[in-house]
Amino acid sequence: MRRKVIAGNWKMNNDLNGTVSLISEMKKEMQGKNLPAEVIVCPPFTNLETASALLKDSSIKLGAQNIYFEESGAFTGEISPDMLKSAGCEFVIIGHSERRTIFGETDLSINKKIKTAIRHGLKPIFCIGETLEEREKGVTFNVIESQLRKGLEGITETELQNLILAYEPVWAIGTGKNATPEQAQEVHKFIRTLISKLFSANFSHQIVIQYGGSVKAENAKELLSQPDIDGALVGGACLKADSFVKIIEAA
Ligand code: 13P
C-alpha cells in the first residue's frame, strides 16, 4: 500500500498574517483527527520561516514552490536549495505548469532543478501535464512521456526515492473543471507504466503520483480512490482550512 500525500500549493496567496491564520486554523481543524495521509503546505518564499516555526509541533510538512539550480552567486531574485533548507523546507515543487508557461521554464531547467534539489536533500514534487490543445490533438501521452523523460534524465532510481510526481492537466488548473477520475486514472496508469520501463517495476509500485487540478472536498474521494492516484496537489481549495482538511480526510 502506497502512502497518500496531500500537498497544498498556496501559489501567490497569503501575506504573513494570512499565513499565521491559515496554518493555525489548519492545526485546529486537524486536531484530534487521526488523519492517515502525509500533509505538506507550500507557502510563498517570504513566509516559509514563519510557517516552519508554526509547524514545529505538528505533523504537517513544509515545501517551497520553486528553487534555483545554482548553489549561490549573482542570480538576482532567485532562491537556492540551502536557503530553502535553512528556512525549514523538506519539499519543493518543481516544474509547475505556471512556471513553465508564465515564466518560460523548460524541461532542461526543470531537470537541473530536480538534480540540485536531490543533491541538497530536498524532496521534489515534480509536476507534469498537458494543455487543452494537446489533449484535443490526442497527444497527451506523448507530452507526458516527453516531460517525464526529459525531467528525469540522468537521474538514477536510487536518487529518485524521495521524489513525488504530480500529474496536473493544465486545462484543469484553477478552472473548476477537474479531470474525471477515469481520465486522471488513465494518465496515472500510463505514468506508472512508463516509470517501470524507465526504472524498475518495483520502483513504479512505490512512487507516489499525485493528481492536481481543481481538487476540492466534493471530488477528492472519487479521485483519490482510483488505484494509481496516491494523493493530491491542491491549489484554490487549500486556501481555506476546512476545505483542505476535508480533502485530507477523503484520502
Ligand atoms: P487548483 O486546485 O486551484 O486547480 O490548482 C491546482 C494546482 O495548480 C496545484 O499545484
PDB file of C-alpha atoms and ligand atoms in Angstrom:
ATOM      1  CA  MET A   1       0.000   0.000   0.000  1.00  0.00           C
ATOM      2  CA  ARG A   2       1.437   3.357  -1.034  1.00  0.00           C
ATOM      3  CA  ARG A   3       1.065   6.260   1.364  1.00  0.00           C
ATOM      4  CA  LYS A   4      -1.304   9.092   0.415  1.00  0.00           C
ATOM      5  CA  VAL A   5       0.234  12.560   0.173  1.00  0.00           C
ATOM      6  CA  ILE A   6      -1.863  15.721   0.127  1.00  0.00           C
ATOM      7  CA  ALA A   7       0.016  18.935  -0.646  1.00  0.00           C
ATOM      8  CA  GLY A   8      -1.307  22.473  -0.662  1.00  0.00           C
ATOM      9  CA  ASN A   9       0.244  24.836  -3.213  1.00  0.00           C
ATOM     10  CA  TRP A  10      -0.647  28.303  -1.943  1.00  0.00           C
ATOM     11  CA  LYS A  11       0.726  29.955  -5.094  1.00  0.00           C
ATOM     12  CA  MET A  12       0.993  33.750  -4.690  1.00  0.00           C
ATOM     13  CA  ASN A  13      -1.529  33.959  -1.852  1.00  0.00           C
ATOM     14  CA  ASN A  14      -1.354  34.951   1.821  1.00  0.00           C
ATOM     15  CA  ASP A  15       0.913  37.533   3.428  1.00  0.00           C
ATOM     16  CA  LEU A  16       2.491  36.913   6.820  1.00  0.00           C
ATOM     17  CA  ASN A  17      -0.768  37.438   8.750  1.00  0.00           C
ATOM     18  CA  GLY A  18      -2.643  35.225   6.321  1.00  0.00           C
ATOM     19  CA  THR A  19      -0.003  32.537   6.760  1.00  0.00           C
ATOM     20  CA  VAL A  20      -0.286  32.608  10.542  1.00  0.00           C
ATOM     21  CA  SER A  21      -4.097  32.359  10.418  1.00  0.00           C
ATOM     22  CA  LEU A  22      -4.282  29.641   7.773  1.00  0.00           C
ATOM     23  CA  ILE A  23      -1.727  27.402   9.477  1.00  0.00           C
ATOM     24  CA  SER A  24      -3.287  27.964  12.907  1.00  0.00           C
ATOM     25  CA  GLU A  25      -6.733  27.107  11.513  1.00  0.00           C
ATOM     26  CA  MET A  26      -5.394  24.016   9.787  1.00  0.00           C
ATOM     27  CA  LYS A  27      -3.816  22.803  13.002  1.00  0.00           C
ATOM     28  CA  LYS A  28      -7.072  23.402  14.858  1.00  0.00           C
ATOM     29  CA  GLU A  29      -9.137  21.592  12.176  1.00  0.00           C
ATOM     30  CA  MET A  30      -6.753  18.624  12.201  1.00  0.00           C
ATOM     31  CA  GLN A  31      -6.538  18.325  15.983  1.00  0.00           C
ATOM     32  CA  GLY A  32      -7.781  15.064  17.424  1.00  0.00           C
ATOM     33  CA  LYS A  33      -8.430  13.610  13.974  1.00  0.00           C
ATOM     34  CA  ASN A  34      -6.451  10.569  13.058  1.00  0.00           C
ATOM     35  CA  LEU A  35      -5.567  11.557   9.508  1.00  0.00           C
ATOM     36  CA  PRO A  36      -3.692   8.825   7.688  1.00  0.00           C
ATOM     37  CA  ALA A  37      -2.260  10.986   4.889  1.00  0.00           C
ATOM     38  CA  GLU A  38       1.028  12.845   4.771  1.00  0.00           C
ATOM     39  CA  VAL A  39       0.291  16.569   4.593  1.00  0.00           C
ATOM     40  CA  ILE A  40       2.501  19.261   3.034  1.00  0.00           C
ATOM     41  CA  VAL A  41       1.956  23.016   2.756  1.00  0.00           C
ATOM     42  CA  CYS A  42       3.836  25.201   0.273  1.00  0.00           C
ATOM     43  CA  PRO A  43       3.519  28.895   1.162  1.00  0.00           C
ATOM     44  CA  PRO A  44       5.324  31.702  -0.685  1.00  0.00           C
ATOM     45  CA  PHE A  45       9.074  32.094  -0.017  1.00  0.00           C
ATOM     46  CA  THR A  46       8.712  35.091   2.308  1.00  0.00           C
ATOM     47  CA  ASN A  47       6.507  33.120   4.708  1.00  0.00           C
ATOM     48  CA  LEU A  48       8.451  29.864   4.875  1.00  0.00           C
ATOM     49  CA  GLU A  49      10.340  30.614   8.043  1.00  0.00           C
ATOM     50  CA  THR A  50       7.214  31.705   9.909  1.00  0.00           C
ATOM     51  CA  ALA A  51       5.366  28.661   8.606  1.00  0.00           C
ATOM     52  CA  SER A  52       8.216  26.410   9.699  1.00  0.00           C
ATOM     53  CA  ALA A  53       8.094  27.770  13.252  1.00  0.00           C
ATOM     54  CA  LEU A  54       4.309  27.311  13.398  1.00  0.00           C
ATOM     55  CA  LEU A  55       4.541  23.738  12.121  1.00  0.00           C
ATOM     56  CA  LYS A  56       7.200  22.611  14.628  1.00  0.00           C
ATOM     57  CA  ASP A  57       4.660  20.937  16.903  1.00  0.00           C
ATOM     58  CA  SER A  58       2.584  19.387  14.123  1.00  0.00           C
ATOM     59  CA  SER A  59       2.912  16.575  11.604  1.00  0.00           C
ATOM     60  CA  ILE A  60       2.376  18.936   8.662  1.00  0.00           C
ATOM     61  CA  LYS A  61       5.468  19.255   6.476  1.00  0.00           C
ATOM     62  CA  LEU A  62       6.798  22.281   4.667  1.00  0.00           C
ATOM     63  CA  GLY A  63       7.582  22.796   0.991  1.00  0.00           C
ATOM     64  CA  ALA A  64       8.548  25.661  -1.323  1.00  0.00           C
ATOM     65  CA  GLN A  65       7.025  26.447  -4.707  1.00  0.00           C
ATOM     66  CA  ASN A  66      10.236  26.804  -6.691  1.00  0.00           C
ATOM     67  CA  ILE A  67      14.023  26.635  -6.430  1.00  0.00           C
ATOM     68  CA  TYR A  68      17.025  27.723  -8.485  1.00  0.00           C
ATOM     69  CA  PHE A  69      19.552  25.202  -9.751  1.00  0.00           C
ATOM     70  CA  GLU A  70      22.698  27.094  -8.791  1.00  0.00           C
ATOM     71  CA  GLU A  71      24.104  26.985  -5.262  1.00  0.00           C
ATOM     72  CA  SER A  72      24.782  30.708  -4.798  1.00  0.00           C
ATOM     73  CA  GLY A  73      26.012  33.787  -6.623  1.00  0.00           C
ATOM     74  CA  ALA A  74      24.832  36.544  -8.932  1.00  0.00           C
ATOM     75  CA  PHE A  75      21.299  35.336  -9.672  1.00  0.00           C
ATOM     76  CA  THR A  76      19.134  38.287  -8.666  1.00  0.00           C
ATOM     77  CA  GLY A  77      15.736  37.251  -7.395  1.00  0.00           C
ATOM     78  CA  GLU A  78      16.451  33.534  -7.152  1.00  0.00           C
ATOM     79  CA  ILE A  79      16.399  31.208  -4.129  1.00  0.00           C
ATOM     80  CA  SER A  80      18.977  28.475  -3.542  1.00  0.00           C
ATOM     81  CA  PRO A  81      18.492  24.975  -2.142  1.00  0.00           C
ATOM     82  CA  ASP A  82      20.376  25.827   1.068  1.00  0.00           C
ATOM     83  CA  MET A  83      18.145  28.848   1.621  1.00  0.00           C
ATOM     84  CA  LEU A  84      15.088  26.619   1.393  1.00  0.00           C
ATOM     85  CA  LYS A  85      16.591  24.068   3.735  1.00  0.00           C
ATOM     86  CA  SER A  86      17.592  26.641   6.304  1.00  0.00           C
ATOM     87  CA  ALA A  87      14.050  28.065   6.164  1.00  0.00           C
ATOM     88  CA  GLY A  88      12.785  24.618   7.183  1.00  0.00           C
ATOM     89  CA  CYS A  89      11.682  23.118   3.854  1.00  0.00           C
ATOM     90  CA  GLU A  90      11.637  19.413   3.235  1.00  0.00           C
ATOM     91  CA  PHE A  91       9.870  19.518  -0.158  1.00  0.00           C
ATOM     92  CA  VAL A  92       9.948  21.715  -3.244  1.00  0.00           C
ATOM     93  CA  ILE A  93       7.505  21.933  -6.144  1.00  0.00           C
ATOM     94  CA  ILE A  94       9.393  21.831  -9.459  1.00  0.00           C
ATOM     95  CA  GLY A  95       8.090  22.327 -12.988  1.00  0.00           C
ATOM     96  CA  HIS A  96       4.616  23.587 -12.143  1.00  0.00           C
ATOM     97  CA  SER A  97       2.748  24.473 -15.346  1.00  0.00           C
ATOM     98  CA  GLU A  98       2.518  28.111 -14.244  1.00  0.00           C
ATOM     99  CA  ARG A  99       6.326  28.181 -14.046  1.00  0.00           C
ATOM    100  CA  ARG A 100       6.531  26.541 -17.466  1.00  0.00           C
ATOM    101  CA  THR A 101       4.011  28.763 -19.242  1.00  0.00           C
ATOM    102  CA  ILE A 102       4.234  32.147 -17.479  1.00  0.00           C
ATOM    103  CA  PHE A 103       7.935  32.106 -16.576  1.00  0.00           C
ATOM    104  CA  GLY A 104       9.312  30.145 -19.508  1.00  0.00           C
ATOM    105  CA  GLU A 105      10.797  27.219 -17.620  1.00  0.00           C
ATOM    106  CA  THR A 106      11.981  24.415 -19.863  1.00  0.00           C
ATOM    107  CA  ASP A 107      12.384  20.678 -19.442  1.00  0.00           C
ATOM    108  CA  LEU A 108      16.131  21.297 -19.243  1.00  0.00           C
ATOM    109  CA  SER A 109      15.967  23.865 -16.428  1.00  0.00           C
ATOM    110  CA  ILE A 110      13.450  21.656 -14.623  1.00  0.00           C
ATOM    111  CA  ASN A 111      15.830  18.693 -14.911  1.00  0.00           C
ATOM    112  CA  LYS A 112      18.636  20.811 -13.427  1.00  0.00           C
ATOM    113  CA  LYS A 113      16.373  21.931 -10.592  1.00  0.00           C
ATOM    114  CA  ILE A 114      15.375  18.362  -9.766  1.00  0.00           C
ATOM    115  CA  LYS A 115      19.033  17.310  -9.692  1.00  0.00           C
ATOM    116  CA  THR A 116      20.002  20.249  -7.482  1.00  0.00           C
ATOM    117  CA  ALA A 117      17.132  19.631  -5.073  1.00  0.00           C
ATOM    118  CA  ILE A 118      18.046  15.957  -4.710  1.00  0.00           C
ATOM    119  CA  ARG A 119      21.736  16.765  -4.230  1.00  0.00           C
ATOM    120  CA  HIS A 120      20.787  19.025  -1.330  1.00  0.00           C
ATOM    121  CA  GLY A 121      18.406  16.575   0.286  1.00  0.00           C
ATOM    122  CA  LEU A 122      15.208  18.363  -0.732  1.00  0.00           C
ATOM    123  CA  LYS A 123      12.304  16.210  -1.921  1.00  0.00           C
ATOM    124  CA  PRO A 124      10.973  17.342  -5.314  1.00  0.00           C
ATOM    125  CA  ILE A 125       7.285  17.370  -6.205  1.00  0.00           C
ATOM    126  CA  PHE A 126       7.758  17.174  -9.969  1.00  0.00           C
ATOM    127  CA  CYS A 127       4.768  18.428 -11.997  1.00  0.00           C
ATOM    128  CA  ILE A 128       3.820  17.316 -15.477  1.00  0.00           C
ATOM    129  CA  GLY A 129       0.675  17.771 -17.539  1.00  0.00           C
ATOM    130  CA  GLU A 130      -0.778  18.514 -20.939  1.00  0.00           C
ATOM    131  CA  THR A 131      -2.606  21.625 -22.161  1.00  0.00           C
ATOM    132  CA  LEU A 132      -6.162  21.559 -23.503  1.00  0.00           C
ATOM    133  CA  GLU A 133      -4.854  21.942 -27.040  1.00  0.00           C
ATOM    134  CA  GLU A 134      -2.540  18.965 -26.583  1.00  0.00           C
ATOM    135  CA  ARG A 135      -5.360  16.848 -25.152  1.00  0.00           C
ATOM    136  CA  GLU A 136      -7.673  17.761 -28.022  1.00  0.00           C
ATOM    137  CA  LYS A 137      -4.956  16.903 -30.531  1.00  0.00           C
ATOM    138  CA  GLY A 138      -4.673  13.473 -28.908  1.00  0.00           C
ATOM    139  CA  VAL A 139      -1.025  13.889 -27.872  1.00  0.00           C
ATOM    140  CA  THR A 140      -1.472  13.746 -24.078  1.00  0.00           C
ATOM    141  CA  PHE A 141       0.632  10.605 -23.621  1.00  0.00           C
ATOM    142  CA  ASN A 142       3.408  11.923 -25.892  1.00  0.00           C
ATOM    143  CA  VAL A 143       3.587  15.158 -23.893  1.00  0.00           C
ATOM    144  CA  ILE A 144       3.617  13.339 -20.557  1.00  0.00           C
ATOM    145  CA  GLU A 145       6.270  10.908 -21.750  1.00  0.00           C
ATOM    146  CA  SER A 146       8.492  13.685 -23.064  1.00  0.00           C
ATOM    147  CA  GLN A 147       8.182  15.814 -19.897  1.00  0.00           C
ATOM    148  CA  LEU A 148       8.887  12.813 -17.722  1.00  0.00           C
ATOM    149  CA  ARG A 149      11.865  11.522 -19.723  1.00  0.00           C
ATOM    150  CA  LYS A 150      13.472  14.961 -20.021  1.00  0.00           C
ATOM    151  CA  GLY A 151      12.757  15.979 -16.443  1.00  0.00           C
ATOM    152  CA  LEU A 152      14.288  12.811 -15.020  1.00  0.00           C
ATOM    153  CA  GLU A 153      17.152  12.440 -17.488  1.00  0.00           C
ATOM    154  CA  GLY A 154      20.452  11.420 -15.922  1.00  0.00           C
ATOM    155  CA  ILE A 155      18.904  10.669 -12.523  1.00  0.00           C
ATOM    156  CA  THR A 156      19.051   7.186 -11.022  1.00  0.00           C
ATOM    157  CA  GLU A 157      16.306   5.234  -9.304  1.00  0.00           C
ATOM    158  CA  THR A 158      18.197   5.460  -6.009  1.00  0.00           C
ATOM    159  CA  GLU A 159      18.336   9.236  -6.285  1.00  0.00           C
ATOM    160  CA  LEU A 160      14.594   9.368  -7.004  1.00  0.00           C
ATOM    161  CA  GLN A 161      13.494   7.557  -3.846  1.00  0.00           C
ATOM    162  CA  ASN A 162      12.005  10.712  -2.300  1.00  0.00           C
ATOM    163  CA  LEU A 163      10.587  12.273  -5.438  1.00  0.00           C
ATOM    164  CA  ILE A 164       6.831  12.724  -5.772  1.00  0.00           C
ATOM    165  CA  LEU A 165       5.212  13.056  -9.190  1.00  0.00           C
ATOM    166  CA  ALA A 166       2.210  15.318  -9.730  1.00  0.00           C
ATOM    167  CA  TYR A 167       0.029  14.931 -12.802  1.00  0.00           C
ATOM    168  CA  GLU A 168      -1.670  18.269 -13.343  1.00  0.00           C
ATOM    169  CA  PRO A 169      -3.579  18.645 -16.597  1.00  0.00           C
ATOM    170  CA  VAL A 170      -3.164  22.338 -17.382  1.00  0.00           C
ATOM    171  CA  TRP A 171      -6.794  22.668 -18.516  1.00  0.00           C
ATOM    172  CA  ALA A 172      -7.968  21.573 -15.062  1.00  0.00           C
ATOM    173  CA  ILE A 173      -5.889  24.048 -13.043  1.00  0.00           C
ATOM    174  CA  GLY A 174      -7.886  26.857 -11.488  1.00  0.00           C
ATOM    175  CA  THR A 175     -10.724  26.261 -13.938  1.00  0.00           C
ATOM    176  CA  GLY A 176     -13.084  24.346 -11.676  1.00  0.00           C
ATOM    177  CA  LYS A 177     -13.022  21.668 -14.408  1.00  0.00           C
ATOM    178  CA  ASN A 178     -11.265  18.676 -12.862  1.00  0.00           C
ATOM    179  CA  ALA A 179     -10.275  15.639 -14.892  1.00  0.00           C
ATOM    180  CA  THR A 180     -12.800  12.871 -14.359  1.00  0.00           C
ATOM    181  CA  PRO A 181     -11.488  10.081 -12.125  1.00  0.00           C
ATOM    182  CA  GLU A 182     -11.316   7.872 -15.247  1.00  0.00           C
ATOM    183  CA  GLN A 183      -9.338  10.465 -17.241  1.00  0.00           C
ATOM    184  CA  ALA A 184      -6.925  11.004 -14.370  1.00  0.00           C
ATOM    185  CA  GLN A 185      -6.530   7.272 -13.657  1.00  0.00           C
ATOM    186  CA  GLU A 186      -5.763   6.598 -17.333  1.00  0.00           C
ATOM    187  CA  VAL A 187      -2.832   9.039 -17.294  1.00  0.00           C
ATOM    188  CA  HIS A 188      -1.620   7.959 -13.832  1.00  0.00           C
ATOM    189  CA  LYS A 189      -1.529   4.360 -15.032  1.00  0.00           C
ATOM    190  CA  PHE A 190       0.403   5.439 -18.131  1.00  0.00           C
ATOM    191  CA  ILE A 191       2.905   7.306 -15.928  1.00  0.00           C
ATOM    192  CA  ARG A 192       3.383   4.319 -13.629  1.00  0.00           C
ATOM    193  CA  THR A 193       3.961   2.001 -16.582  1.00  0.00           C
ATOM    194  CA  LEU A 194       6.477   4.433 -18.046  1.00  0.00           C
ATOM    195  CA  ILE A 195       8.309   4.636 -14.701  1.00  0.00           C
ATOM    196  CA  SER A 196       8.525   0.867 -14.675  1.00  0.00           C
ATOM    197  CA  LYS A 197      10.081   0.944 -18.175  1.00  0.00           C
ATOM    198  CA  LEU A 198      12.496   3.776 -17.375  1.00  0.00           C
ATOM    199  CA  PHE A 199      13.469   2.420 -13.954  1.00  0.00           C
ATOM    200  CA  SER A 200      12.012  -0.763 -12.470  1.00  0.00           C
ATOM    201  CA  ALA A 201       8.684  -2.398 -11.775  1.00  0.00           C
ATOM    202  CA  ASN A 202       9.455  -2.275  -8.081  1.00  0.00           C
ATOM    203  CA  PHE A 203      10.064   1.459  -8.115  1.00  0.00           C
ATOM    204  CA  SER A 204       6.936   2.080 -10.196  1.00  0.00           C
ATOM    205  CA  HIS A 205       4.856   0.433  -7.456  1.00  0.00           C
ATOM    206  CA  GLN A 206       6.446   2.608  -4.767  1.00  0.00           C
ATOM    207  CA  ILE A 207       6.425   6.058  -6.354  1.00  0.00           C
ATOM    208  CA  VAL A 208       3.720   8.459  -5.214  1.00  0.00           C
ATOM    209  CA  ILE A 209       1.777  10.083  -8.074  1.00  0.00           C
ATOM    210  CA  GLN A 210      -0.472  12.968  -7.068  1.00  0.00           C
ATOM    211  CA  TYR A 211      -3.286  14.424  -9.121  1.00  0.00           C
ATOM    212  CA  GLY A 212      -3.746  18.200  -9.288  1.00  0.00           C
ATOM    213  CA  GLY A 213      -6.326  20.394 -10.985  1.00  0.00           C
ATOM    214  CA  SER A 214      -9.492  21.671  -9.324  1.00  0.00           C
ATOM    215  CA  VAL A 215      -9.364  19.129  -6.499  1.00  0.00           C
ATOM    216  CA  LYS A 216     -11.929  20.049  -3.855  1.00  0.00           C
ATOM    217  CA  ALA A 217     -13.723  18.476  -0.943  1.00  0.00           C
ATOM    218  CA  GLU A 218     -16.562  17.378  -3.261  1.00  0.00           C
ATOM    219  CA  ASN A 219     -14.468  15.451  -5.800  1.00  0.00           C
ATOM    220  CA  ALA A 220     -11.477  14.357  -3.705  1.00  0.00           C
ATOM    221  CA  LYS A 221     -12.819  10.998  -2.579  1.00  0.00           C
ATOM    222  CA  GLU A 222     -13.650   9.783  -6.054  1.00  0.00           C
ATOM    223  CA  LEU A 223     -10.315  10.895  -7.483  1.00  0.00           C
ATOM    224  CA  LEU A 224      -8.308   9.517  -4.572  1.00  0.00           C
ATOM    225  CA  SER A 225      -9.992   6.138  -4.708  1.00  0.00           C
ATOM    226  CA  GLN A 226      -8.514   5.414  -8.152  1.00  0.00           C
ATOM    227  CA  PRO A 227      -5.840   2.715  -7.931  1.00  0.00           C
ATOM    228  CA  ASP A 228      -2.984   4.844  -9.303  1.00  0.00           C
ATOM    229  CA  ILE A 229      -3.853   8.183  -7.673  1.00  0.00           C
ATOM    230  CA  ASP A 230      -1.837   8.484  -4.472  1.00  0.00           C
ATOM    231  CA  GLY A 231      -2.641  11.974  -3.390  1.00  0.00           C
ATOM    232  CA  ALA A 232      -3.463  15.476  -4.479  1.00  0.00           C
ATOM    233  CA  LEU A 233      -1.675  18.730  -5.197  1.00  0.00           C
ATOM    234  CA  VAL A 234      -4.299  21.279  -4.279  1.00  0.00           C
ATOM    235  CA  GLY A 235      -4.414  24.951  -5.290  1.00  0.00           C
ATOM    236  CA  GLY A 236      -7.547  27.002  -4.611  1.00  0.00           C
ATOM    237  CA  ALA A 237      -9.123  24.601  -2.121  1.00  0.00           C
ATOM    238  CA  CYS A 238      -6.057  24.621   0.161  1.00  0.00           C
ATOM    239  CA  LEU A 239      -6.509  28.299   0.987  1.00  0.00           C
ATOM    240  CA  LYS A 240      -9.369  27.514   3.384  1.00  0.00           C
ATOM    241  CA  ALA A 241      -8.505  25.248   6.297  1.00  0.00           C
ATOM    242  CA  ASP A 242     -11.848  23.443   6.361  1.00  0.00           C
ATOM    243  CA  SER A 243     -11.877  22.544   2.662  1.00  0.00           C
ATOM    244  CA  PHE A 244      -8.220  21.455   2.732  1.00  0.00           C
ATOM    245  CA  VAL A 245      -8.780  19.253   5.776  1.00  0.00           C
ATOM    246  CA  LYS A 246     -11.860  17.689   4.104  1.00  0.00           C
ATOM    247  CA  ILE A 247      -9.595  16.692   1.203  1.00  0.00           C
ATOM    248  CA  ILE A 248      -7.114  15.183   3.655  1.00  0.00           C
ATOM    249  CA  GLU A 249      -9.967  13.284   5.297  1.00  0.00           C
ATOM    250  CA  ALA A 250     -11.064  11.978   1.902  1.00  0.00           C
ATOM    251  CA  ALA A 251      -7.629  10.396   1.469  1.00  0.00           C
TER     252      ALA A 251
HETATM  253  P1  13P B   1      -6.281  24.364  -8.419  1.00  0.00           P
HETATM  254  O1  13P B   1      -6.535  23.334  -7.356  1.00  0.00           O
HETATM  255  O2  13P B   1      -6.602  25.753  -8.000  1.00  0.00           O
HETATM  256  O3  13P B   1      -6.902  23.969  -9.720  1.00  0.00           O
HETATM  257  O4  13P B   1      -4.695  24.358  -8.677  1.00  0.00           O
HETATM  258  C1  13P B   1      -4.029  23.168  -8.858  1.00  0.00           C
HETATM  259  C2  13P B   1      -2.576  23.413  -8.849  1.00  0.00           C
HETATM  260  O5  13P B   1      -2.042  24.057  -9.744  1.00  0.00           O
HETATM  261  C3  13P B   1      -1.796  22.900  -7.721  1.00  0.00           C
HETATM  262  O6  13P B   1      -0.437  22.987  -7.962  1.00  0.00           O
END
